Short mmCIF file of N, CA and C in Angstrom, two decimals:
data_model
loop_
_atom_site.label_atom_id
_atom_site.label_comp_id
_atom_site.label_asym_id
_atom_site.label_seq_id
_atom_site.Cartn_x
_atom_site.Cartn_y
_atom_site.Cartn_z
N UNK W 1 0.91 -1.48 -0.06
CA UNK W 1 -0.10 0.21 0.10
C UNK W 1 0.74 1.22 0.05
N UNK W 2 0.61 2.46 -0.84
CA UNK W 2 1.41 3.30 -0.82
C UNK W 2 0.58 4.28 -0.07
N UNK W 3 1.37 5.37 0.77
CA UNK W 3 0.75 6.60 1.30
C UNK W 3 1.76 7.51 0.87
N UNK W 4 1.29 9.11 1.30
CA UNK W 4 2.02 10.04 1.19
C UNK W 4 2.31 10.68 2.30
N UNK W 5 3.65 11.15 3.15
CA UNK W 5 3.87 12.03 4.08
C UNK W 5 4.36 13.20 3.47
N UNK W 6 3.92 14.29 3.79
CA UNK W 6 4.42 15.68 3.29
C UNK W 6 5.10 16.54 4.46
N UNK W 7 6.21 16.79 4.11
CA UNK W 7 7.27 17.56 5.51
C UNK W 7 6.76 18.52 5.52
N UNK W 8 6.05 19.34 4.48
CA UNK W 8 5.41 20.59 4.66
C UNK W 8 4.13 20.67 5.15
N UNK W 9 3.94 21.67 6.44
CA UNK W 9 2.42 21.84 6.96
C UNK W 9 2.18 23.23 7.24
N UNK W 10 2.13 24.09 6.25
CA UNK W 10 2.04 25.61 6.72
C UNK W 10 0.76 25.92 6.87
N UNK W 11 0.60 26.79 8.11
CA UNK W 11 -0.89 27.02 8.63
C UNK W 11 -0.88 28.38 7.68
N UNK W 12 -2.34 28.87 7.45
CA UNK W 12 -2.69 29.99 6.87
C UNK W 12 -4.16 30.11 6.86
N UNK W 13 -4.56 31.37 7.00
CA UNK W 13 -6.04 31.77 6.70
C UNK W 13 -6.52 31.89 5.58
N UNK W 14 -7.63 30.98 5.24
CA UNK W 14 -8.37 30.99 3.94
C UNK W 14 -9.28 32.28 3.83
N UNK W 15 -10.11 32.40 2.67
CA UNK W 15 -10.77 33.71 2.71
C UNK W 15 -11.74 33.93 3.84
N UNK W 16 -12.33 33.16 4.26
CA UNK W 16 -13.42 33.27 5.37
C UNK W 16 -12.80 33.60 6.75
N UNK W 17 -11.07 33.45 6.89
CA UNK W 17 -10.44 33.52 8.17
C UNK W 17 -10.40 32.55 9.08
N UNK W 18 -10.72 31.19 8.30
CA UNK W 18 -10.53 29.59 8.93
C UNK W 18 -9.40 29.11 8.53
N UNK W 19 -8.46 28.55 9.60
CA UNK W 19 -7.24 27.71 9.71
C UNK W 19 -7.25 26.69 8.52
N UNK W 20 -6.51 26.96 7.40
CA UNK W 20 -6.12 26.04 6.37
C UNK W 20 -4.45 25.38 6.71
N UNK W 21 -4.32 24.16 5.87
CA UNK W 21 -3.15 23.83 6.02
C UNK W 21 -2.52 23.33 4.45
N UNK W 22 -1.57 23.93 4.04
CA UNK W 22 -1.03 23.47 2.74
C UNK W 22 0.31 22.92 2.77
N UNK W 23 0.45 21.86 1.75
CA UNK W 23 1.61 21.24 1.76
C UNK W 23 2.74 21.37 0.72
N UNK W 24 2.67 22.78 0.20
CA UNK W 24 3.28 23.47 -0.62
C UNK W 24 3.58 24.76 -0.34
N UNK W 25 4.55 25.07 -0.78
CA UNK W 25 5.42 26.40 -1.19
C UNK W 25 5.70 27.02 -2.09
N UNK W 26 5.22 28.33 -2.29
CA UNK W 26 5.28 28.80 -3.62
C UNK W 26 6.13 29.59 -3.76
N UNK W 27 6.87 29.82 -5.23
CA UNK W 27 7.77 31.03 -5.27
C UNK W 27 7.71 31.49 -6.61
N UNK W 28 8.04 32.45 -6.82
CA UNK W 28 8.33 32.99 -8.43
C UNK W 28 9.51 33.33 -8.85
N UNK W 29 9.81 33.34 -10.27
CA UNK W 29 11.02 33.37 -10.79
C UNK W 29 11.19 32.40 -11.71
N UNK W 30 12.40 32.18 -12.46
CA UNK W 30 12.73 30.98 -13.32
C UNK W 30 13.44 30.12 -12.53
N UNK W 31 13.75 29.99 -11.54
CA UNK W 31 14.14 28.57 -10.86
C UNK W 31 13.97 28.71 -9.23
N UNK W 32 14.33 27.46 -8.61
CA UNK W 32 13.84 27.25 -7.48
C UNK W 32 14.67 25.82 -6.93
N UNK W 33 14.71 26.02 -5.76
CA UNK W 33 15.09 24.53 -5.20
C UNK W 33 14.53 24.18 -3.63
N UNK W 34 14.50 22.84 -3.27
CA UNK W 34 13.88 22.29 -1.89
C UNK W 34 15.32 21.73 -1.46
N UNK W 35 15.39 21.68 -0.09
CA UNK W 35 16.03 20.95 0.44
C UNK W 35 15.66 20.80 1.92
N UNK W 36 15.81 19.52 2.59
CA UNK W 36 15.57 19.37 3.80
C UNK W 36 16.29 18.17 4.55
N UNK W 37 16.60 17.93 5.85
CA UNK W 37 17.70 17.23 6.63
C UNK W 37 16.73 16.64 7.68
N UNK W 38 16.97 15.75 8.48
CA UNK W 38 16.78 15.13 9.63
C UNK W 38 15.31 15.12 9.93
N UNK W 39 14.62 14.56 8.97
CA UNK W 39 13.18 14.54 8.79
C UNK W 39 12.65 13.26 9.63
N UNK W 40 11.70 13.42 10.44
CA UNK W 40 11.21 12.14 11.09
C UNK W 40 9.93 12.05 10.29
N UNK W 41 9.63 10.49 9.79
CA UNK W 41 8.44 10.09 9.10
C UNK W 41 7.70 9.17 9.86
N UNK W 42 6.53 9.73 10.11
CA UNK W 42 5.65 8.96 11.02
C UNK W 42 4.33 8.50 10.25
N UNK W 43 4.55 7.27 10.21
CA UNK W 43 3.40 6.50 9.33
C UNK W 43 2.96 5.16 10.09
N UNK W 44 1.57 4.96 10.48
CA UNK W 44 0.94 4.12 10.87
C UNK W 44 0.71 2.89 10.08
N UNK W 45 0.47 1.54 10.42
CA UNK W 45 0.29 0.47 9.77
C UNK W 45 1.08 -0.16 9.02
N UNK W 46 2.38 0.10 8.98
CA UNK W 46 3.49 -0.83 8.58
C UNK W 46 3.88 -1.74 9.06
N UNK W 47 3.72 -3.05 8.71
CA UNK W 47 3.86 -3.99 9.15
C UNK W 47 5.07 -4.94 8.60
N UNK W 48 6.50 -4.93 8.92
CA UNK W 48 7.25 -5.63 8.22
C UNK W 48 8.07 -4.60 7.49
N UNK W 49 8.54 -4.99 6.55
CA UNK W 49 9.62 -4.38 5.48
C UNK W 49 8.68 -3.12 4.99
N UNK W 50 9.49 -1.86 4.93
CA UNK W 50 8.90 -0.98 4.06
C UNK W 50 9.88 -0.21 3.63
N UNK W 51 9.63 1.00 2.65
CA UNK W 51 10.55 1.47 2.10
C UNK W 51 9.80 2.81 1.40
N UNK W 52 10.87 3.73 1.52
CA UNK W 52 10.02 4.87 1.15
C UNK W 52 10.91 5.88 -0.20
N UNK W 53 10.35 6.63 -0.78
CA UNK W 53 11.05 7.72 -1.77
C UNK W 53 10.49 9.08 -1.47
N UNK W 54 11.52 9.78 -1.63
CA UNK W 54 11.37 11.31 -1.56
C UNK W 54 10.41 11.84 -2.86
N UNK W 55 10.02 12.52 -2.64
CA UNK W 55 9.41 13.21 -3.97
C UNK W 55 9.27 14.80 -3.82
N UNK W 56 9.37 15.55 -4.82
CA UNK W 56 8.68 16.95 -4.97
C UNK W 56 8.09 16.92 -6.41
N UNK W 57 6.90 17.68 -6.00
CA UNK W 57 6.05 17.79 -7.27
C UNK W 57 5.87 19.12 -7.38
N UNK W 58 6.19 19.97 -8.80
CA UNK W 58 6.08 21.35 -9.04
C UNK W 58 5.07 21.55 -9.63
N UNK W 59 4.31 22.74 -9.46
CA UNK W 59 3.60 23.17 -10.49
C UNK W 59 4.29 24.25 -11.32
N UNK W 60 4.36 24.43 -12.69
CA UNK W 60 4.67 25.44 -13.44
C UNK W 60 3.90 26.22 -13.97
N UNK W 61 3.66 27.50 -14.25
CA UNK W 61 2.64 28.12 -14.81
C UNK W 61 3.32 29.30 -15.59
N UNK W 62 3.13 29.43 -16.76
CA UNK W 62 3.69 30.54 -17.59
C UNK W 62 2.59 31.19 -18.08
N UNK W 63 2.73 32.03 -18.92
CA UNK W 63 1.40 32.69 -19.94
C UNK W 63 0.65 31.80 -20.70
N UNK W 64 1.39 30.40 -21.11
CA UNK W 64 0.55 29.93 -21.73
C UNK W 64 0.24 28.31 -21.43
N UNK W 65 0.73 27.95 -20.39
CA UNK W 65 0.60 26.68 -19.94
C UNK W 65 0.40 26.67 -18.67
N UNK W 66 -0.16 25.53 -17.66
CA UNK W 66 0.10 25.23 -16.56
C UNK W 66 0.48 23.66 -16.63
N UNK W 67 1.37 23.15 -15.77
CA UNK W 67 1.63 21.74 -15.62
C UNK W 67 2.49 21.27 -14.74
N UNK W 68 2.48 20.22 -14.42
CA UNK W 68 3.19 19.60 -13.18
C UNK W 68 4.22 18.53 -13.42
N UNK W 69 5.43 18.60 -12.78
CA UNK W 69 6.35 18.15 -12.92
C UNK W 69 6.95 17.23 -11.49
N UNK W 70 6.71 15.72 -11.27
CA UNK W 70 7.21 15.41 -10.22
C UNK W 70 8.52 14.48 -10.21
N UNK W 71 9.24 14.99 -9.23
CA UNK W 71 10.82 14.59 -9.30
C UNK W 71 10.84 13.54 -7.94
N UNK W 72 11.52 12.10 -8.11
CA UNK W 72 11.48 11.06 -7.54
C UNK W 72 12.93 10.84 -6.92
N UNK W 73 13.19 10.77 -5.54
CA UNK W 73 14.41 10.46 -5.20
C UNK W 73 14.64 8.57 -5.30
N UNK W 74 15.82 8.32 -4.82
CA UNK W 74 15.99 6.97 -4.91
C UNK W 74 14.98 6.34 -3.47
N UNK W 75 14.86 4.94 -3.73
CA UNK W 75 14.00 4.46 -2.71
C UNK W 75 15.08 4.11 -1.41
N UNK W 76 14.55 4.14 -0.26
CA UNK W 76 15.42 3.68 0.99
C UNK W 76 14.44 3.04 1.93
N UNK W 77 15.18 2.29 2.83
CA UNK W 77 14.59 1.28 3.84
C UNK W 77 14.06 2.54 5.18
N UNK W 78 12.75 2.07 5.42
CA UNK W 78 12.01 2.53 6.82
C UNK W 78 12.65 1.49 7.80
N UNK W 79 13.00 0.41 8.12
CA UNK W 79 13.19 -0.65 9.03
C UNK W 79 14.36 -1.13 9.26
#
């Protein structure tokens, strides 16, 4: 079974003042980067061997197109 665990949990108010959580960070310009270290992964329901892969999903918006690119890291063991 596959599950996603998001490192980012950014809190902000929605249009009505209610608290919302976003798993993404926005930036403008022609380039960007992402890095993290020493992150604890908390998943329930893993019985036995488990592995994970880091991923970054990027939404690219230009005047002509909106598209998404997902970059996958190498698999690693959780156990």
